[in-house]
mmCIF file of C-alpha atoms in Angstrom:
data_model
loop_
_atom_site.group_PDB
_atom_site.id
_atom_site.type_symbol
_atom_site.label_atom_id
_atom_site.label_comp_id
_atom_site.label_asym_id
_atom_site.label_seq_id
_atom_site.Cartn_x
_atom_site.Cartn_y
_atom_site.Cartn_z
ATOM 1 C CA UNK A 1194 -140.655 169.119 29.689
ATOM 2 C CA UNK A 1195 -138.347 169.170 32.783
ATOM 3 C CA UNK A 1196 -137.575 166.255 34.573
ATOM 4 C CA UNK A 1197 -139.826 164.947 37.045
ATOM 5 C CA UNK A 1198 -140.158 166.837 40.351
ATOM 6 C CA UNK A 1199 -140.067 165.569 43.705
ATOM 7 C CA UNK A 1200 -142.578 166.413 45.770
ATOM 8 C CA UNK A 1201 -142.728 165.573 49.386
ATOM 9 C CA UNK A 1202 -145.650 162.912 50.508
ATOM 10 C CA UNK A 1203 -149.373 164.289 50.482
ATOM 11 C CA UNK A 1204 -148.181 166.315 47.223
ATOM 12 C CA UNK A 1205 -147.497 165.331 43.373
ATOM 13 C CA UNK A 1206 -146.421 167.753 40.567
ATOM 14 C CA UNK A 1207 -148.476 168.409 37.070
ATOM 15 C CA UNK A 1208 -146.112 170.284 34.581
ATOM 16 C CA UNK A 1209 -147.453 172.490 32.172
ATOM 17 C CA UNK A 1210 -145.234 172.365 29.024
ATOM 18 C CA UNK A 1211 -146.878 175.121 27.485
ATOM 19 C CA UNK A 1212 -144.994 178.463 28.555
ATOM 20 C CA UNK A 1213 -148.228 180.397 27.693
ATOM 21 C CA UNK A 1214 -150.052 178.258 30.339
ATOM 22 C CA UNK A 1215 -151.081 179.838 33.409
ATOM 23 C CA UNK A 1216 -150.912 177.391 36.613
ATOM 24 C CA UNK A 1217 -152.843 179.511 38.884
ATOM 25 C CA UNK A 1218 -155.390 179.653 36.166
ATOM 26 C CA UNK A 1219 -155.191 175.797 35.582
ATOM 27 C CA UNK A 1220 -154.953 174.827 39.331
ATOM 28 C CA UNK A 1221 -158.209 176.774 39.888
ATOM 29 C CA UNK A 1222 -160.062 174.777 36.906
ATOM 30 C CA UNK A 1223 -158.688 171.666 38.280
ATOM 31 C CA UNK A 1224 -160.114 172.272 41.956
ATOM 32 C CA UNK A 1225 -163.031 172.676 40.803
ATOM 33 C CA UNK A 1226 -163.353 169.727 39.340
ATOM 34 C CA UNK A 1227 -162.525 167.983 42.348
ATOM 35 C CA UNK A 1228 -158.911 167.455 42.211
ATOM 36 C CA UNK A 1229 -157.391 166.284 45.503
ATOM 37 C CA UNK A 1230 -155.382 168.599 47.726
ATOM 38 C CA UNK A 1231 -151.558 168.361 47.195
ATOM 39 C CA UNK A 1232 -151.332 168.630 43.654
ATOM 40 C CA UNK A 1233 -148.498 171.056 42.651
ATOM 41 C CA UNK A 1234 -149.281 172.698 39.201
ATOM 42 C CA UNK A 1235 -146.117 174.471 37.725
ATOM 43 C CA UNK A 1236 -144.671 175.858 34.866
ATOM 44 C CA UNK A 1237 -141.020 175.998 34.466
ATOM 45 C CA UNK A 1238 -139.864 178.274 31.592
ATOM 46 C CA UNK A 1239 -136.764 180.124 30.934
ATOM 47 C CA UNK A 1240 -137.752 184.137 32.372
ATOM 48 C CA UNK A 1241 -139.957 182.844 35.147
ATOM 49 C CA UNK A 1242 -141.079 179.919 37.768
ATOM 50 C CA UNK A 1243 -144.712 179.631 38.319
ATOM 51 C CA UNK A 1244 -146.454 176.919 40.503
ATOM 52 C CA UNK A 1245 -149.631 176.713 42.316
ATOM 53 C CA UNK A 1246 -150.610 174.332 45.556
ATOM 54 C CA UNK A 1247 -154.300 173.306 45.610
ATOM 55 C CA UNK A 1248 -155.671 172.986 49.322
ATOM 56 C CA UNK A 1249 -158.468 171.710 51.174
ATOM 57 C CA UNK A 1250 -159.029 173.268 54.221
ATOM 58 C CA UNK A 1251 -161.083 172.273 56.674
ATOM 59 C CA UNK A 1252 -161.306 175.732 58.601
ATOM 60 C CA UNK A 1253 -163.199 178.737 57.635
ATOM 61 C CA UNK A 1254 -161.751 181.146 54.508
ATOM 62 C CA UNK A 1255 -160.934 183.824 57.321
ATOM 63 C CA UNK A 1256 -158.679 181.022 59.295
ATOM 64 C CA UNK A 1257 -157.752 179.503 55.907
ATOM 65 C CA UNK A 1258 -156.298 182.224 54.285
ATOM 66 C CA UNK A 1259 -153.135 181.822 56.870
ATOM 67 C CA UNK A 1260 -151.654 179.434 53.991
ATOM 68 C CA UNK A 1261 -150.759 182.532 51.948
ATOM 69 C CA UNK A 1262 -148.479 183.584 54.294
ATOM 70 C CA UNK A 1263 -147.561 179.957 55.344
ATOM 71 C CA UNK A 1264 -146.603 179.668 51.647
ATOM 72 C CA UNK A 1265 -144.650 182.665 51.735
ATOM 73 C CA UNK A 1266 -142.681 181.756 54.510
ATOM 74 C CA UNK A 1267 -141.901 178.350 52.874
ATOM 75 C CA UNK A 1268 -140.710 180.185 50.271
ATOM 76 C CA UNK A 1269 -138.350 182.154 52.451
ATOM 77 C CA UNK A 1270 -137.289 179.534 53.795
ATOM 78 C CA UNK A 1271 -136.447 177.075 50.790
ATOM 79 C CA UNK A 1272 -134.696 180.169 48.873
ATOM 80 C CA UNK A 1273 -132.351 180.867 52.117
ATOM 81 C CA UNK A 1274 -131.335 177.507 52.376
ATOM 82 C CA UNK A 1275 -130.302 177.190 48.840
ATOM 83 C CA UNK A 1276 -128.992 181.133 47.567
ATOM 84 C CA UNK A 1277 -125.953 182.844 49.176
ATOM 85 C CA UNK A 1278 -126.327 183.727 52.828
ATOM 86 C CA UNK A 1279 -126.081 187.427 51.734
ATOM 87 C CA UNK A 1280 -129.543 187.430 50.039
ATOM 88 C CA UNK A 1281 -132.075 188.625 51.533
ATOM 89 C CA UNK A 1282 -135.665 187.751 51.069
ATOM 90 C CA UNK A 1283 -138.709 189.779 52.245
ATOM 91 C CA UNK A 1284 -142.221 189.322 52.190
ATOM 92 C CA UNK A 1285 -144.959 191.823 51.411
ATOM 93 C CA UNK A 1286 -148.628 191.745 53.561
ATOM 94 C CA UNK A 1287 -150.400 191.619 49.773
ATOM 95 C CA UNK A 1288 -147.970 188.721 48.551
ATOM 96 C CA UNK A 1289 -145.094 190.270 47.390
ATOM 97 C CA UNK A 1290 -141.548 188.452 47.750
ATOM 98 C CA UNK A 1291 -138.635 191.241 47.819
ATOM 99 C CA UNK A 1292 -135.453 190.183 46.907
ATOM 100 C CA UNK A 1293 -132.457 192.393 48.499
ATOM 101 C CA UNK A 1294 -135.469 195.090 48.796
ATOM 102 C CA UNK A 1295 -136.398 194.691 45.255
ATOM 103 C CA UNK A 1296 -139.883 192.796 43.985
ATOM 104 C CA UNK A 1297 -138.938 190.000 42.634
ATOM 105 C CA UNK A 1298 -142.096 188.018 42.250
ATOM 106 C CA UNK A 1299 -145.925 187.780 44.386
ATOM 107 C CA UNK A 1300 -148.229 185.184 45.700
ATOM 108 C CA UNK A 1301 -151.662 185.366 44.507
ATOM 109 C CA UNK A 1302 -154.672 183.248 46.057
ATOM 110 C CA UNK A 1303 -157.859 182.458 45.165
ATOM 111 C CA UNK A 1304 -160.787 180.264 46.885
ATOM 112 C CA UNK A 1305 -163.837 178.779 45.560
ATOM 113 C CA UNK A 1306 -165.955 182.261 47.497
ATOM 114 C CA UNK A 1307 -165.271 184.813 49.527
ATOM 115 C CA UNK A 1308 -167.399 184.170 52.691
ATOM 116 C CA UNK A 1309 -164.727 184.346 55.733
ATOM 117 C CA UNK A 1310 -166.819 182.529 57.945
ATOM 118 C CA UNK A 1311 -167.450 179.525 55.490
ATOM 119 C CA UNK A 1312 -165.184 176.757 54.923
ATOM 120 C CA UNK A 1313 -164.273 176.760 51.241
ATOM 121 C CA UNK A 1314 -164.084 173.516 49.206
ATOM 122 C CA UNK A 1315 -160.516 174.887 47.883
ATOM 123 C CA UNK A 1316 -157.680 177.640 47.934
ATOM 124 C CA UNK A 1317 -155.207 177.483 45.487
ATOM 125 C CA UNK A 1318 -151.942 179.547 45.942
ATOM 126 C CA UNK A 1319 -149.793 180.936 43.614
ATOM 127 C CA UNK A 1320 -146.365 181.296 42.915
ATOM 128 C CA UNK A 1321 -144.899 183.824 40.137
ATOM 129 C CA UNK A 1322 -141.128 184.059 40.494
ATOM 130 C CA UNK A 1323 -138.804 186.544 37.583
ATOM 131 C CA UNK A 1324 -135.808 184.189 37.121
ATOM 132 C CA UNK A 1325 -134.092 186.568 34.438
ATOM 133 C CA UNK A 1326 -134.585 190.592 34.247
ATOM 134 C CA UNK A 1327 -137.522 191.277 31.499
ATOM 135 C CA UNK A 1328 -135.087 194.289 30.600
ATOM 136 C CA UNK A 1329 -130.971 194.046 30.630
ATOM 137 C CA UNK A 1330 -131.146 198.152 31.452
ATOM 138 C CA UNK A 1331 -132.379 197.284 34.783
ATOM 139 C CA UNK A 1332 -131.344 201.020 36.126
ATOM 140 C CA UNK A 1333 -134.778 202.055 34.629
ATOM 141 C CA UNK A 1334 -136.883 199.865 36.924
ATOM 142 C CA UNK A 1335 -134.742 199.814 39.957
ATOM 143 C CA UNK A 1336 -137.423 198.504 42.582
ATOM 144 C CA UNK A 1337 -137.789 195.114 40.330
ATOM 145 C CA UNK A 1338 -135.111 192.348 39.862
ATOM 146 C CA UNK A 1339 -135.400 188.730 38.990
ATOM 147 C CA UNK A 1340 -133.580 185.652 40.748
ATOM 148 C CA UNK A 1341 -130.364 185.219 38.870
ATOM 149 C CA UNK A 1342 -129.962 188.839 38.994
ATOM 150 C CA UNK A 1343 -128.938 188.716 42.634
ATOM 151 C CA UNK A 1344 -126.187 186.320 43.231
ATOM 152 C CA UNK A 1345 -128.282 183.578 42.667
ATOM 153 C CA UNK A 1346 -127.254 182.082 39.598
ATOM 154 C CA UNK A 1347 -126.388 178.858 41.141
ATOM 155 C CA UNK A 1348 -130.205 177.978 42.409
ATOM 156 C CA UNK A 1349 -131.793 175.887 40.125
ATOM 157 C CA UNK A 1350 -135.471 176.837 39.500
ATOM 158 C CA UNK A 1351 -136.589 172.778 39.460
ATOM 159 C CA UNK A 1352 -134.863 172.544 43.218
ATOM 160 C CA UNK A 1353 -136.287 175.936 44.517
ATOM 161 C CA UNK A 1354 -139.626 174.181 43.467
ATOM 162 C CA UNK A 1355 -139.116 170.827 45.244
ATOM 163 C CA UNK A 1356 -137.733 172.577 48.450
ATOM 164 C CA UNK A 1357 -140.654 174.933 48.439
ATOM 165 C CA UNK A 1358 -143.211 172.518 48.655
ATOM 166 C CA UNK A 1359 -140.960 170.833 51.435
ATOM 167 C CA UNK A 1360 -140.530 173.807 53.508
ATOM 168 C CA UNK A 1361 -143.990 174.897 52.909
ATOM 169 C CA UNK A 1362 -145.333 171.474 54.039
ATOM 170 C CA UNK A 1363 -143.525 171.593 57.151
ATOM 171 C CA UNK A 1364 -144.972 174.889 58.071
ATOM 172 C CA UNK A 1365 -148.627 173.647 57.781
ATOM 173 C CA UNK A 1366 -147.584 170.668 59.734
ATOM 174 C CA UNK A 1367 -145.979 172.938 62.256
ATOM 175 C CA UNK A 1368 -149.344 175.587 62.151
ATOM 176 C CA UNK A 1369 -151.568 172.274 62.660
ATOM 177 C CA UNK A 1370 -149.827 170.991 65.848
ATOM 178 C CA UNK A 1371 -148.941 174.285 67.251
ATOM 179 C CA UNK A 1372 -151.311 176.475 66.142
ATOM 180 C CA UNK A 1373 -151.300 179.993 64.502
ATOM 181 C CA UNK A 1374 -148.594 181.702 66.844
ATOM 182 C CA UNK A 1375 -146.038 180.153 65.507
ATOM 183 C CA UNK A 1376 -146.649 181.503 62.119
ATOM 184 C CA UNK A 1377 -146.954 184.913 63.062
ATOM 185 C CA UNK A 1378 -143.454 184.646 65.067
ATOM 186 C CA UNK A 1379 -141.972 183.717 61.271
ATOM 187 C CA UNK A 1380 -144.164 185.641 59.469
ATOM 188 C CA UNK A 1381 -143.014 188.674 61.312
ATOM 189 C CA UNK A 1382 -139.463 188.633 60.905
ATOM 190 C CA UNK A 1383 -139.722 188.352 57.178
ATOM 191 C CA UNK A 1384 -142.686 190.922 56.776
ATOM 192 C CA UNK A 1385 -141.236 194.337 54.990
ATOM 193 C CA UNK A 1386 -142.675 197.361 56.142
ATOM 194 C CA UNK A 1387 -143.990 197.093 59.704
ATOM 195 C CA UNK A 1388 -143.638 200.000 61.355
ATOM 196 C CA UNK A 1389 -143.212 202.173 58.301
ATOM 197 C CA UNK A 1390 -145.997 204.443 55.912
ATOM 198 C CA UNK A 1391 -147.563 202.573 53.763
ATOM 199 C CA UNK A 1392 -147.048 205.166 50.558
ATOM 200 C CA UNK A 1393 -149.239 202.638 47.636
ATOM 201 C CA UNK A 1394 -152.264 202.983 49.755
ATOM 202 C CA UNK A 1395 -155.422 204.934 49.571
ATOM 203 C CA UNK A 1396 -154.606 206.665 52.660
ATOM 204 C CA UNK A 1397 -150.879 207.245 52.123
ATOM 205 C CA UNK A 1398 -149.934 208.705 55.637
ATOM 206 C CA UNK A 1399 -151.088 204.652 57.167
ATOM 207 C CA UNK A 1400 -148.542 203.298 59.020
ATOM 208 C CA UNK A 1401 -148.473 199.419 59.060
ATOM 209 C CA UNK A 1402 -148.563 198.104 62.756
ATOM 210 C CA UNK A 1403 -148.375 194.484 62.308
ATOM 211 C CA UNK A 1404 -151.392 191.963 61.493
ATOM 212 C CA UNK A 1405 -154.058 190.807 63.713
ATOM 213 C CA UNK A 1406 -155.053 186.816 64.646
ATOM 214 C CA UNK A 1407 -155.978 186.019 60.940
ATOM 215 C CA UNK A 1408 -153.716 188.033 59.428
ATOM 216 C CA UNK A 1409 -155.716 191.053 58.895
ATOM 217 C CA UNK A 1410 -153.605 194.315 58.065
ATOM 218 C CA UNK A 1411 -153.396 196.599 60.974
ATOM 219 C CA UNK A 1412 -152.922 200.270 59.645
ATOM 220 C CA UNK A 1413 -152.494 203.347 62.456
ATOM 221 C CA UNK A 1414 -153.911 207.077 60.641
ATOM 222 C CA UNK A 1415 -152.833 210.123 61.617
ATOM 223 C CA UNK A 1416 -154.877 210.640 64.395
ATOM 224 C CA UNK A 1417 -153.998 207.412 66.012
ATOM 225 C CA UNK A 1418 -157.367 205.410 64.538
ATOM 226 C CA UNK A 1419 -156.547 201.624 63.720
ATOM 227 C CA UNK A 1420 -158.056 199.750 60.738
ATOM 228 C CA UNK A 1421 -158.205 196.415 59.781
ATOM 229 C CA UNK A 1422 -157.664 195.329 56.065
ATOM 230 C CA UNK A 1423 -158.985 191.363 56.158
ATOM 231 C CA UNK A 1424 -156.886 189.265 54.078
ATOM 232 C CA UNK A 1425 -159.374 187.558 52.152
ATOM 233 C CA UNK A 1426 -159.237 191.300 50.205
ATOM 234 C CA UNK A 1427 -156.613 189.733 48.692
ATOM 235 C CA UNK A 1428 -158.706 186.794 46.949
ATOM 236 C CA UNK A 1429 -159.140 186.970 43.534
ATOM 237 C CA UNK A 1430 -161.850 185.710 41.303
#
């Protein structure tokens, strides 16, 4: 067991002291049992920091699903407050977190269904953070790295925690007085890949415009067509 977290107001910590327990896993089972929002589930193990916020939004899952990026940007910002100002931290559309261009880690999220136009009882969101390199021969994976492998061996994985719930907080205080634009405005200047080819998709030539009002992917074709990619494709069961 670590020592006991601190968590802003509106949020309390439950440690896992099991490293084979999965906090995304448990935060979902507790939600829907009817856990309150604010509860911070999180495992804190050698290799790896894993945490998951329970919510309870009172939007639909379309508008709702703006706290996965919200959480990412937390993130961002808790990590550049505490690493060396030379690190750079990126965020993908599907929940990646780059790490001086590397991946590093991902958000995952999950909600109690999938209908975008219905408000959903809960939405957890997940945190899965490499603290140490799975491999010391990290030349054979070189677009993966892990925390202390990039100058940040003086973050400690117990603060990161605490000051990502803080910073994530004050974004969804900041997106519930101001509204969504403000959001995007972050969001944007932390999102890799606008404006490039987005090479893992199915169509391979996409290039990623930007997002639309609820964060849906924009992708440009070849031939100048525009899709949308909603993000609640990125819920999982």
């Amino acid at each position: 067991m670590t020592m006991s977290l601190v968590f802003p107001p509106l949020m309390h910590g439950y440690e896992l002291d099991k490293p084979g327990h999965d906090p995304f896993e448990v935060a979902k089972s507790k939600a829907i049992q009817g856990v309150e929002a604010g509860l911070v589930v999180y495992n804190l193990t050698h290799e790896a920091l894993r945490a998951t916020f329970i919510f309870t939004p009172e939007v639909s899952l379309n508008q709702a699903m703006i706290m996965l990026p919200i959480c990412g940007i937390g993130f961002q910002n808790a990590l550049g407050a505490l690493a060396p100002p030379e690190v750079a931290v990126h965020l993908l559309w599907s929940g990646g977190v780059l790490i001086n261009g590397a991946r590093c880690g991902k958000l995952r999220v999950s909600a109690n269904h999938q209908n975008p136009t219905k408000v959903p009882d809960w939405l957890c969101v997940g945190l899965e953070l490499d603290l140490w390199p799975a491999s010391e021969n990290m030349g054979e994976t070189p677009n993966e790295t892990a925390l202390y492998a990039e100058g940040c061996s003086e973050v400690d994985a117990s603060t990161l925690l605490e000051a990502w719930a803080r910073h994530t907080l004050n974004w969804l205080t900041r997106w519930e007085a101001d509204g969504a634009r403000t959001v995007h405005n972050e969001w944007r200047g932390l999102a890799h890949g606008i404006g490039e080819k987005q090479t893992h998709m199915k169509d391979s030539s996409a290039v990623f415009m930007g997002v639309d009002d609820n964060f849906g992917m924009l992708l440009r074709d070849e031939d100048g067509t525009t899709s949308n990619i909603p993000l609640t494709t990125l819920l999982e069961e």
